[in-house]
Coordinates of N, CA and C and ligand atoms in Angstrom, one line a residue:
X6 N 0.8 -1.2 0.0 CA 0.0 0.0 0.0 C 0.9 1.2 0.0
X7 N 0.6 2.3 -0.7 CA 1.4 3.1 -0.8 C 0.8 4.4 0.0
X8 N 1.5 5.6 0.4 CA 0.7 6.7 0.8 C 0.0 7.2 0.1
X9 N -0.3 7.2 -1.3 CA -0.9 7.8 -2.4 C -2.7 7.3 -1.8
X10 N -3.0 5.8 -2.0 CA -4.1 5.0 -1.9 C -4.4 6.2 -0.1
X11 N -3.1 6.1 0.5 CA -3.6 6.3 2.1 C -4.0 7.8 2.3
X12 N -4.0 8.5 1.3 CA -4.8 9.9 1.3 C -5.6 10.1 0.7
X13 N -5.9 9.4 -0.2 CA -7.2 9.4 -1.2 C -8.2 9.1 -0.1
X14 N -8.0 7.6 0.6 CA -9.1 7.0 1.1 C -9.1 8.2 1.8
X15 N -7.9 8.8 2.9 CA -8.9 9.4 4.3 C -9.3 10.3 3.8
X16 N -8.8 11.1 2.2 CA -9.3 12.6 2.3 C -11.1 11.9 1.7
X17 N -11.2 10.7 1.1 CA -12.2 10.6 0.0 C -13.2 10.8 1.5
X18 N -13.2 9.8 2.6 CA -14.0 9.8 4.3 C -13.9 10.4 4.5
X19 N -13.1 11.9 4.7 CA -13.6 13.0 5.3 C -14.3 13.5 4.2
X20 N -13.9 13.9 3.2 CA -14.9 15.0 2.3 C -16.7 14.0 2.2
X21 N -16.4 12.8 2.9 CA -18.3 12.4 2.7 C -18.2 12.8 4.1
X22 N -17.5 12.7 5.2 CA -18.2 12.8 6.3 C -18.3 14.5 6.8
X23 N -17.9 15.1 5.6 CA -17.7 16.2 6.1 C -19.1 17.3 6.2
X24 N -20.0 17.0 5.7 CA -21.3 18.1 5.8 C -22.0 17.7 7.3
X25 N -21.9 16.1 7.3 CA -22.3 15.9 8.8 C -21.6 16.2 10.0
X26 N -19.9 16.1 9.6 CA -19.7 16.6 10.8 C -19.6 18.3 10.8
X27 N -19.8 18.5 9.9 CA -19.5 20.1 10.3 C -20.7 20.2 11.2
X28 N -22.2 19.7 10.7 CA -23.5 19.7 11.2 C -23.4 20.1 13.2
X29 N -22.2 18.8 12.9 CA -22.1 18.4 14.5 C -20.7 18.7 15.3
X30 N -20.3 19.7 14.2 CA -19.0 20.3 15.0 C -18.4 19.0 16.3
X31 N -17.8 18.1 15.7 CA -17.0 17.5 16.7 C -16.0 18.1 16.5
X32 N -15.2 18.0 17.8 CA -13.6 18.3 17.7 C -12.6 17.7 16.6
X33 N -11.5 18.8 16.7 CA -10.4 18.3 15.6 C -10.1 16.4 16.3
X34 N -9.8 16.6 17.5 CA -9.0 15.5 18.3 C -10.5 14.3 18.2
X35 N -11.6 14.2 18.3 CA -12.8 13.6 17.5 C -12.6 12.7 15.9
X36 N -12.0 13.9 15.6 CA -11.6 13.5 13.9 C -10.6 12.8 13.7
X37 N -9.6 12.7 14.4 CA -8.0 12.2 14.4 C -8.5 10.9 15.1
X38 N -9.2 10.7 16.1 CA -9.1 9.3 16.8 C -10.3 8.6 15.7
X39 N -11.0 9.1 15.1 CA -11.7 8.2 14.0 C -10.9 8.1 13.1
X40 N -10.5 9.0 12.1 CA -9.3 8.3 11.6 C -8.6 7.3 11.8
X41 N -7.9 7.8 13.2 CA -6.6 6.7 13.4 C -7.5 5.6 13.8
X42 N -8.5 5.3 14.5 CA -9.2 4.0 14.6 C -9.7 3.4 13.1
X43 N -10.0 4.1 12.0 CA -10.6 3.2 10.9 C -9.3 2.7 10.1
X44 N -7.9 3.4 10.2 CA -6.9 3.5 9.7 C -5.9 2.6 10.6
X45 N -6.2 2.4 11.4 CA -5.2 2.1 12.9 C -4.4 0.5 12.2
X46 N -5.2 -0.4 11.7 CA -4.2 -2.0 11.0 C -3.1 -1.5 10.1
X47 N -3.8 -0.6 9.5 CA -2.9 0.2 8.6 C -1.3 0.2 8.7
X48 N -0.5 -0.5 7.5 CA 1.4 -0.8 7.8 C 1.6 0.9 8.0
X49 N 2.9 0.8 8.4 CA 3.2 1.9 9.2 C 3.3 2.8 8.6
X50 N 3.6 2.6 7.4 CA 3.5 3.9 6.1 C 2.9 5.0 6.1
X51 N 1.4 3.7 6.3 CA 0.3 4.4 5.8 C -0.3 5.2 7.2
X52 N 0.0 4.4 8.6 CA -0.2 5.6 9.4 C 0.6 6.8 9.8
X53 N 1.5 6.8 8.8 CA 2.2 8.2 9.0 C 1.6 9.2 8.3
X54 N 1.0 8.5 7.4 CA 0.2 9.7 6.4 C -1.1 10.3 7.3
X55 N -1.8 9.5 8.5 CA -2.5 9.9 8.9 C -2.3 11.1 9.9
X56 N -0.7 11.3 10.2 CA -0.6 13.0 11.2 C -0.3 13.8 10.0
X57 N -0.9 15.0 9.5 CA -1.1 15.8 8.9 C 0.4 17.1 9.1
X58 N 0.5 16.7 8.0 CA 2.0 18.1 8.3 C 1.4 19.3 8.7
X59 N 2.3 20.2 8.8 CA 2.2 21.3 9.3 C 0.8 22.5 8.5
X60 N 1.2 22.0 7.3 CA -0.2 22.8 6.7 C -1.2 22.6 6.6
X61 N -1.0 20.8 6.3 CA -2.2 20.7 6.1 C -3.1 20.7 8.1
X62 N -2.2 20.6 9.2 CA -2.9 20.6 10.1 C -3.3 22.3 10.4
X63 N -3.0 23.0 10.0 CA -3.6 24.3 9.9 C -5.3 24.4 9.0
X64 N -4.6 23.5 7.5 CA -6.0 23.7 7.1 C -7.4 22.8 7.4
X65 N -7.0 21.9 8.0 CA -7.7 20.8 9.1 C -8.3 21.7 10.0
X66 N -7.7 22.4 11.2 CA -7.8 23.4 12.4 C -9.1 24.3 12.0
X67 N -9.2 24.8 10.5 CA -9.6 26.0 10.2 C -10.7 25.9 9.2
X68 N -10.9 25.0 8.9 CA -11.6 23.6 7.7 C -11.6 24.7 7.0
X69 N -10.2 24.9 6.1 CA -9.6 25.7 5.0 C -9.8 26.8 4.8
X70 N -10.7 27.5 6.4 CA -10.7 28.9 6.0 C -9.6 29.4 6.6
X71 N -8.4 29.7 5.9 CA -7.6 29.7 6.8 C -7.2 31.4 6.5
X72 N -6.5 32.5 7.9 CA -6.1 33.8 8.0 C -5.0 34.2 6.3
X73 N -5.2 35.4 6.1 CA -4.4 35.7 5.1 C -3.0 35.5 5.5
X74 N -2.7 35.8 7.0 CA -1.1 35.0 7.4 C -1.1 34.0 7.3
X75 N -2.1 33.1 7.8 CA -1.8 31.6 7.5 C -1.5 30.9 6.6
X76 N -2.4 31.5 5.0 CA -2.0 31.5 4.1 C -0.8 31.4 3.3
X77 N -0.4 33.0 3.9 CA 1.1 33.7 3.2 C 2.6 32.0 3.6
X78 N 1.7 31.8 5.0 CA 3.0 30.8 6.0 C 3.2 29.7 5.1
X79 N 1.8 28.8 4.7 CA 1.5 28.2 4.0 C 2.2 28.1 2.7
X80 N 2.2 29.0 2.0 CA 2.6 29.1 0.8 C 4.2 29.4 0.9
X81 N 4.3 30.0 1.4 CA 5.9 29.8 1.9 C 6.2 28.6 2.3
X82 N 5.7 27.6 3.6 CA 6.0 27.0 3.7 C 6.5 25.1 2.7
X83 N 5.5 25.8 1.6 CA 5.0 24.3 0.9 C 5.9 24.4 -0.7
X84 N 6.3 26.3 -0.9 CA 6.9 26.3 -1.9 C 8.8 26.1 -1.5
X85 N 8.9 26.1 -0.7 CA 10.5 25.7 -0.3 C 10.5 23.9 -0.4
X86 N 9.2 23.1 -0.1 CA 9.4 21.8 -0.9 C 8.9 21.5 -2.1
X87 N 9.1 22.5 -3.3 CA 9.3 22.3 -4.4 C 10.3 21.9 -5.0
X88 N 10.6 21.2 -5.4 CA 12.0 20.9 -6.3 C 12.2 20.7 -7.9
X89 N 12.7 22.0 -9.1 CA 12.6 21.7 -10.1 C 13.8 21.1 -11.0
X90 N 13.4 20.3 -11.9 CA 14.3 19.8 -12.4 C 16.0 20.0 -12.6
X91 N 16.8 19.5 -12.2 CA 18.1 19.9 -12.3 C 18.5 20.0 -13.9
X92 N 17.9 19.9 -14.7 CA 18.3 19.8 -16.3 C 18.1 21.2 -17.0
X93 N 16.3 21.6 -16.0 CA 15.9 22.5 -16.3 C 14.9 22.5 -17.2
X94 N 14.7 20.8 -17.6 CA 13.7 20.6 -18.7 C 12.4 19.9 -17.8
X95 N 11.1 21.2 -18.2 CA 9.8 21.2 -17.8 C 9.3 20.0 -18.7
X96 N 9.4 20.0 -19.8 CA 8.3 18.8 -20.6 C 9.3 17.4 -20.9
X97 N 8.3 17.0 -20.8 CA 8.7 15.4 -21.2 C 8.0 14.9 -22.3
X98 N 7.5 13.6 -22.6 CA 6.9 13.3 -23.4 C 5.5 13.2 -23.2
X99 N 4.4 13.8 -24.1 CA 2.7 14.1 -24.0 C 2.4 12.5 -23.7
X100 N 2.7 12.0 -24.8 CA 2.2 10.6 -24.7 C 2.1 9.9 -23.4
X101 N 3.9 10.0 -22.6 CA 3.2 8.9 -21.5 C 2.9 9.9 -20.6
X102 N 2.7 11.5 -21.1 CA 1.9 12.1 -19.8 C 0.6 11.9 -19.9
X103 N 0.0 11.2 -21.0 CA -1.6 11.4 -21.1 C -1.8 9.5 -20.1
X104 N -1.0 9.0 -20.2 CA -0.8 7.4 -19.3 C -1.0 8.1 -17.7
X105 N 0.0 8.9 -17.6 CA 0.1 9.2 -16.2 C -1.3 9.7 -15.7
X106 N -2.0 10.9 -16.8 CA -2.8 11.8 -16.2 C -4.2 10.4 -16.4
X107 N -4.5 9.1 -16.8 CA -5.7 8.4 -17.2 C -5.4 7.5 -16.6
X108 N -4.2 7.4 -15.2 CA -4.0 6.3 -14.7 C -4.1 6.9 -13.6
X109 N -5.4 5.9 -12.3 CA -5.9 6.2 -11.0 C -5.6 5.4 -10.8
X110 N -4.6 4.0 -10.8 CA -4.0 3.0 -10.0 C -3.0 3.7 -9.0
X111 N -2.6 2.9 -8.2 CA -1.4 2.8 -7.7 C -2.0 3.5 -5.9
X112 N -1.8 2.4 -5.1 CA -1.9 2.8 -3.6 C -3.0 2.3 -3.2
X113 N -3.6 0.7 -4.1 CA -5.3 0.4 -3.8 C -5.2 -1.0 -3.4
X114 N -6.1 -1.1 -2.0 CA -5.7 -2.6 -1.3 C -5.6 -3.6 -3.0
X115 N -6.4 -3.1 -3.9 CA -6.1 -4.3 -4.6 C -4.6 -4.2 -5.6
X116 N -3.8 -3.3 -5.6 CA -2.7 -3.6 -6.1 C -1.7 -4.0 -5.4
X117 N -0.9 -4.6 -6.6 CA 0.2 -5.4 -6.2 C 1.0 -4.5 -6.0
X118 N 1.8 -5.4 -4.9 CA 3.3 -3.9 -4.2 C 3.9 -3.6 -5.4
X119 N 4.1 -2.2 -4.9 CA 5.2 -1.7 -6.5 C 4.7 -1.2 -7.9
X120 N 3.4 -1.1 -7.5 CA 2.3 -0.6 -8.4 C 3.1 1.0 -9.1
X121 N 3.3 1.3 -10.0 CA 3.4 2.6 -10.3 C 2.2 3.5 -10.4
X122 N 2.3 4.9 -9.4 CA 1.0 5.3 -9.3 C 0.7 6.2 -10.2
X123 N -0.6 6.6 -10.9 CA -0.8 7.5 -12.2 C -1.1 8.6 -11.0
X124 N -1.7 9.6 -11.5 CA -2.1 10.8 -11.7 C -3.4 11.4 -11.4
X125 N -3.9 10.4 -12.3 CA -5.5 10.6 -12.0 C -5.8 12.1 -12.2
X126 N -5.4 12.5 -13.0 CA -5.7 13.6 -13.2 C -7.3 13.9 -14.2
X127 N -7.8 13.1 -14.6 CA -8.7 13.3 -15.5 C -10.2 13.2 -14.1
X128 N -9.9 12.3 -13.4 CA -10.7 12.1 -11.8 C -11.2 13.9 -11.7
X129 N -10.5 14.7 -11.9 CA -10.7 16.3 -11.6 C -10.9 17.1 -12.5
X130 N -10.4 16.9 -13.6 CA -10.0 17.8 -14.9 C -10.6 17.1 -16.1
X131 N -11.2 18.6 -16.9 CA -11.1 18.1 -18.1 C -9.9 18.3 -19.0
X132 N -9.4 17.6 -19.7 CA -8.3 17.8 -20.4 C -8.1 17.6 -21.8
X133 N -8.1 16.2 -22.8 CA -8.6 16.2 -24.2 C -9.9 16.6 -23.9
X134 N -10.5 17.5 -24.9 CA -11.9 17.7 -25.3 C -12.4 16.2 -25.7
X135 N -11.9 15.6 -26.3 CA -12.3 14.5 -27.0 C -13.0 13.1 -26.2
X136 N -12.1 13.1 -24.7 CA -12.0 12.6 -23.7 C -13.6 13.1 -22.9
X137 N -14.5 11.7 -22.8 CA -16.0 11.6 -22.6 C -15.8 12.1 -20.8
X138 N -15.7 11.1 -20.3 CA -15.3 11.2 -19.0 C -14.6 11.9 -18.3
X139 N -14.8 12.7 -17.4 CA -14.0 13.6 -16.6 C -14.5 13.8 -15.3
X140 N -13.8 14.8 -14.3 CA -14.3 15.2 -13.1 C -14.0 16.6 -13.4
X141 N -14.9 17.3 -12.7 CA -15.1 19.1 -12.7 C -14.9 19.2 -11.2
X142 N -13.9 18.7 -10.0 CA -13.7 19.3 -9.2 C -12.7 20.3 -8.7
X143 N -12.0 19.9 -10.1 CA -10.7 21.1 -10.8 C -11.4 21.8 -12.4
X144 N -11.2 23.1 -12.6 CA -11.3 23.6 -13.8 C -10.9 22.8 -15.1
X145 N -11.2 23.2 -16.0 CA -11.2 22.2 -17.6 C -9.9 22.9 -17.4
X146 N -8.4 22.2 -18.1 CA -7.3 22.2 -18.7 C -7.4 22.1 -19.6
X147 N -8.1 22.4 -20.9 CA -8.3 22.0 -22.3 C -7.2 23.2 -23.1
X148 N -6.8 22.9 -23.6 CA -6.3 23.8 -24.5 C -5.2 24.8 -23.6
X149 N -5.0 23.8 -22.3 CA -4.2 25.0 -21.2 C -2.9 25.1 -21.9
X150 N -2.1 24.4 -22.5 CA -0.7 25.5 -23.2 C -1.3 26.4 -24.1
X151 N -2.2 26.0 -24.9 CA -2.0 27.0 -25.8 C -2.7 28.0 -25.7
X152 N -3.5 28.4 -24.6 CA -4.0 29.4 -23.9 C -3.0 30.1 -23.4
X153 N -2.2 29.6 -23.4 CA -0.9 30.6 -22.2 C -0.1 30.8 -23.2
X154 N -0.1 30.8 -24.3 CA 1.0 30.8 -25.5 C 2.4 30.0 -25.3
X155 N 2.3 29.2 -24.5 CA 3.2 27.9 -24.2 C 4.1 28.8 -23.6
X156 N 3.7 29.6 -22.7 CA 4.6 31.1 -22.3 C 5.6 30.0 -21.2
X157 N 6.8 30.5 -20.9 CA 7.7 30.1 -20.0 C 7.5 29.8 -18.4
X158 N 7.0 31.2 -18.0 CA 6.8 31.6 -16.8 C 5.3 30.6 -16.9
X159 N 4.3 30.1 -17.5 CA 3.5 29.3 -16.9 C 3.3 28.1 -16.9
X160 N 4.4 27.5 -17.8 CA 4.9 26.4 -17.5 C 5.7 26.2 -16.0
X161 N 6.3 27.0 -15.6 CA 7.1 27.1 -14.4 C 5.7 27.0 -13.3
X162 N 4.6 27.6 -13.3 CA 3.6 28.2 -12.3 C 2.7 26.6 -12.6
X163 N 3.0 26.3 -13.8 CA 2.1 24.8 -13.5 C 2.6 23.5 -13.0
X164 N 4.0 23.4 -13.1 CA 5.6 22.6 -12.5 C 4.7 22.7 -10.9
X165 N 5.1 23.8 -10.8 CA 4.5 24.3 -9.2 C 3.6 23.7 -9.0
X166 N 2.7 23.9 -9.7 CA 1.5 23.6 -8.9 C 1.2 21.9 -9.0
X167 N 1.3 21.6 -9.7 CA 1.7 19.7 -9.7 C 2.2 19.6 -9.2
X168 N 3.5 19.8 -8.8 CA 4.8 19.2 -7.6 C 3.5 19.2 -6.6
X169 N 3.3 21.1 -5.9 CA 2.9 20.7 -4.7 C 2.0 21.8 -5.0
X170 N 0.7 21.4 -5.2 CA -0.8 22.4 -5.0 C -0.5 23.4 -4.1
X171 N -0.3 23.0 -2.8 CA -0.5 24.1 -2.0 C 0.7 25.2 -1.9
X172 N 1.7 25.2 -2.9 CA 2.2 26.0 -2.9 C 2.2 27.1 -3.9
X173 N 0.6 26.4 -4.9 CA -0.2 27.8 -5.1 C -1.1 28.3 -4.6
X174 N -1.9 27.3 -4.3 CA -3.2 27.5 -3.4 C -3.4 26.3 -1.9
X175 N -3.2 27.3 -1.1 CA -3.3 26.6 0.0 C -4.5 25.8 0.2
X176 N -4.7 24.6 1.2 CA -5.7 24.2 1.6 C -5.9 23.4 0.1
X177 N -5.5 23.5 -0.8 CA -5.8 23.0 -2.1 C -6.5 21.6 -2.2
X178 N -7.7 21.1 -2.6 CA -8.1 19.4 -2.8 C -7.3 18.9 -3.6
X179 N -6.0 19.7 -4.3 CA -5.5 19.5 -5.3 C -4.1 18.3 -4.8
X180 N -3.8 16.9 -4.7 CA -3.2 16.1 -4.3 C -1.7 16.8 -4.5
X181 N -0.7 16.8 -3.8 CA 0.2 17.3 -3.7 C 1.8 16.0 -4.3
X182 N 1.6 16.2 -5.8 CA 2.2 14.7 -6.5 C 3.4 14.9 -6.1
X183 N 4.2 16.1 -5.7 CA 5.9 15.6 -6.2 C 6.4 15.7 -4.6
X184 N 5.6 16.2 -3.8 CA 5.7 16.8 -2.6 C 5.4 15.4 -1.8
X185 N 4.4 14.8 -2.4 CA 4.1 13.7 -1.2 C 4.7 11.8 -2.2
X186 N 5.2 12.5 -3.1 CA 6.1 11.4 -3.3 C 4.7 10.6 -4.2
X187 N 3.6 11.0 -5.2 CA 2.9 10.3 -5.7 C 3.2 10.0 -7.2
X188 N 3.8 11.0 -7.6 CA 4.2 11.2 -9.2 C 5.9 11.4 -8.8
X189 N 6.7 10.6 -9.6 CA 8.3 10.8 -9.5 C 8.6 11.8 -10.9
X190 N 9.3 12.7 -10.8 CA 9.7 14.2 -11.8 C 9.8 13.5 -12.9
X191 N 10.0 12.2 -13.7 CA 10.0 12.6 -15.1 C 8.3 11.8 -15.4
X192 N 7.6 11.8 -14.6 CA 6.2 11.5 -14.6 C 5.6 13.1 -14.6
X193 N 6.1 13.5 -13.8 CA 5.6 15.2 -14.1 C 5.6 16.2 -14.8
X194 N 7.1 15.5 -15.3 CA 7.5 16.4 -17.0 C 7.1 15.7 -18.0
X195 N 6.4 14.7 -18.2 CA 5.3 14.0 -19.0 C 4.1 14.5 -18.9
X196 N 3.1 14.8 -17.5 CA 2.3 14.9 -17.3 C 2.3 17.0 -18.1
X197 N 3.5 16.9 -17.7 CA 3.7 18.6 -18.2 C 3.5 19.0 -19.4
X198 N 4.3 17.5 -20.1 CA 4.2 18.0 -21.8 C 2.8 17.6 -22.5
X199 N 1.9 16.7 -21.6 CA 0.3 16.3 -22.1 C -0.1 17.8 -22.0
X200 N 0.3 18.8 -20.8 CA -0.3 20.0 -20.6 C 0.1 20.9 -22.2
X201 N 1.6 21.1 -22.1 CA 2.0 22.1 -23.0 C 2.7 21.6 -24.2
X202 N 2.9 20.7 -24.6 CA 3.0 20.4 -25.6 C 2.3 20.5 -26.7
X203 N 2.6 21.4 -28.1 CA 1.1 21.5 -29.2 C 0.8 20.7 -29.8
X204 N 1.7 19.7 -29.8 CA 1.3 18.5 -30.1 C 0.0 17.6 -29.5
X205 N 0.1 18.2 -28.4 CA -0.7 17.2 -27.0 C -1.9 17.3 -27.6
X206 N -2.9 16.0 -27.8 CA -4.7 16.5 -27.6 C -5.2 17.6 -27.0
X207 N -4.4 18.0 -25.8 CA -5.0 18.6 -24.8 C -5.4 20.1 -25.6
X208 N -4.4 19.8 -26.4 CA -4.2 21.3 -27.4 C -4.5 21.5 -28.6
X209 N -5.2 20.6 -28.8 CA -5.9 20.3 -30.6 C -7.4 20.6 -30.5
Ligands
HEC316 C1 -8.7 15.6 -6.4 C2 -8.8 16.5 -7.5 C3 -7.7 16.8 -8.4 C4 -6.8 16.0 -9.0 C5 -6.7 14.5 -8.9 C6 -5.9 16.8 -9.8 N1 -6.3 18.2 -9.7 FE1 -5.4 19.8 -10.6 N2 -6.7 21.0 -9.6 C7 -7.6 20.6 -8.7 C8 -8.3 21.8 -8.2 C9 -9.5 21.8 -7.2 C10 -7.7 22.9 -8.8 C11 -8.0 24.4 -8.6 C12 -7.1 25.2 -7.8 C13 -7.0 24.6 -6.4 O1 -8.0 24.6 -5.7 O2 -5.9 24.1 -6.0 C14 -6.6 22.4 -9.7 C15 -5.8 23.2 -10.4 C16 -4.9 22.7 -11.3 C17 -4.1 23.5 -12.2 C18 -4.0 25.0 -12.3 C19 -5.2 25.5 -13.2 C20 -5.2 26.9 -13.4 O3 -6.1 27.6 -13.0 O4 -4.2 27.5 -14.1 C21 -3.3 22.6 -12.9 C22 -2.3 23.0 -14.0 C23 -3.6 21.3 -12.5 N3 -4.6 21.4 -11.6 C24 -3.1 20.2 -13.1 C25 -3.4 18.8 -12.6 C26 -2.7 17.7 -13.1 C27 -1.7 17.6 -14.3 C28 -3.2 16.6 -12.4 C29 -2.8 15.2 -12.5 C30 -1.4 14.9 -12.4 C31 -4.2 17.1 -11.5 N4 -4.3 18.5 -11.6 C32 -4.9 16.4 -10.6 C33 -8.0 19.4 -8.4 C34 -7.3 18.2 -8.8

């Protein structure tokens, strides 16, 4: 089991249990011993995913409304673990980025150890127009390079924001791939070049 599977499931249980408990305002320390009790068999991995770093237990504390300082902390805090490529090269190849972004394996009791994990990015995004299925809990990506004129600086600001969401937007639902170890960097410079590549569907 990997940490990937181990934050999906608890973020997927809190965001259903989340209208009821707000209803019923239980305590943070309430939320944490349910967790750790539905999570508790869980190999050790996966209960380390269950103490919440530093930000995200802010945005836990605040249920993401969090102060414009907390924010600023936040975003400072989460863009120092960004790491961009030592080469310097943003894109990789579209093709196995469109693999990475249409693959939601990897971290699921039913995969085998060593699963490589996708992206899942289509779960949120629309991205080929062509592509039937999608989730709208993130904005359409459709045509996102070539809306930006395959400009430099936003390929840099989208690097960012795949590595680690919340070091654009805090509190983000946006899964934090390079930061929590879900996507490894040349899965991201794939996933980058499905984005900005004109070749890519995403851009046709
Ligand atoms: C669980 C849902 C979810 C998944 C999975 C997800 N995203 Fe997102 N994404 C979001 C949300 C929500 C936003 C809007 C900003 C925010 O709240 O962080 C976003 C914003 C973005 C943006 C910035 C869009 C803009 O306004 O310029 C990019 C780029 C992006 N996502 C790329 C990806 C890629 C690539 C993947 C797959 C590797 C992915 N996302 C997977 C939810 C998701």
């Amino acid at each position: 089991m990997t940490r990937t599977a181990f934050a999906a499931a608890a973020s997927a249980a809190l965001l259903i249990a989340g209208p009821a408990l707000a209803q019923q305002k239980p305590s943070q320390a309430t939320i944490e011993a349910y967790v750790k009790s539905t999570f508790g068999k869980a190999s050790p991995e996966w209960v380390a995913r269950i103490t919440p770093d530093e930000s995200l237990a802010v945005c836990n504390a605040t249920r993401n409304n969090v102060t414009s300082a907390q924010s600023e902390a936040i975003i400072k805090r989460e863009l120092a673990k960004v790491t961009y490529p030592a080469d310097g090269k943003l894109l990789g190849d579209w093709k196995k980025g469109y693999a990475v972004a249409n693959n939601g394996r990897g971290g699921q009791f039913s995969d085998p150890p060593g699963t490589v994990a996708g992206g899942n990015c289509f779960a949120c995004h629309q991205l080929d127009p062509k592509e039937v299925s999608y989730g709208t809990l993130g904005p359409s990506l459709t045509a996102y390079g070539k809306d930006r004129k395959y400009d430099a600086e936003a390929m840099k600001d989208a690097y960012t924001k795949i590595y680690n969401s919340m070091a654009v937007v805090p509190c983000s639902n946006m899964p934090r791939f390079g930061t929590n170890k879900v996507l490894d960097e040349q899965q991201i410079k794939d996933v980058m070049a499905y984005l900005f590549d004109p070749e890519s569907p995403v851009n046709k």
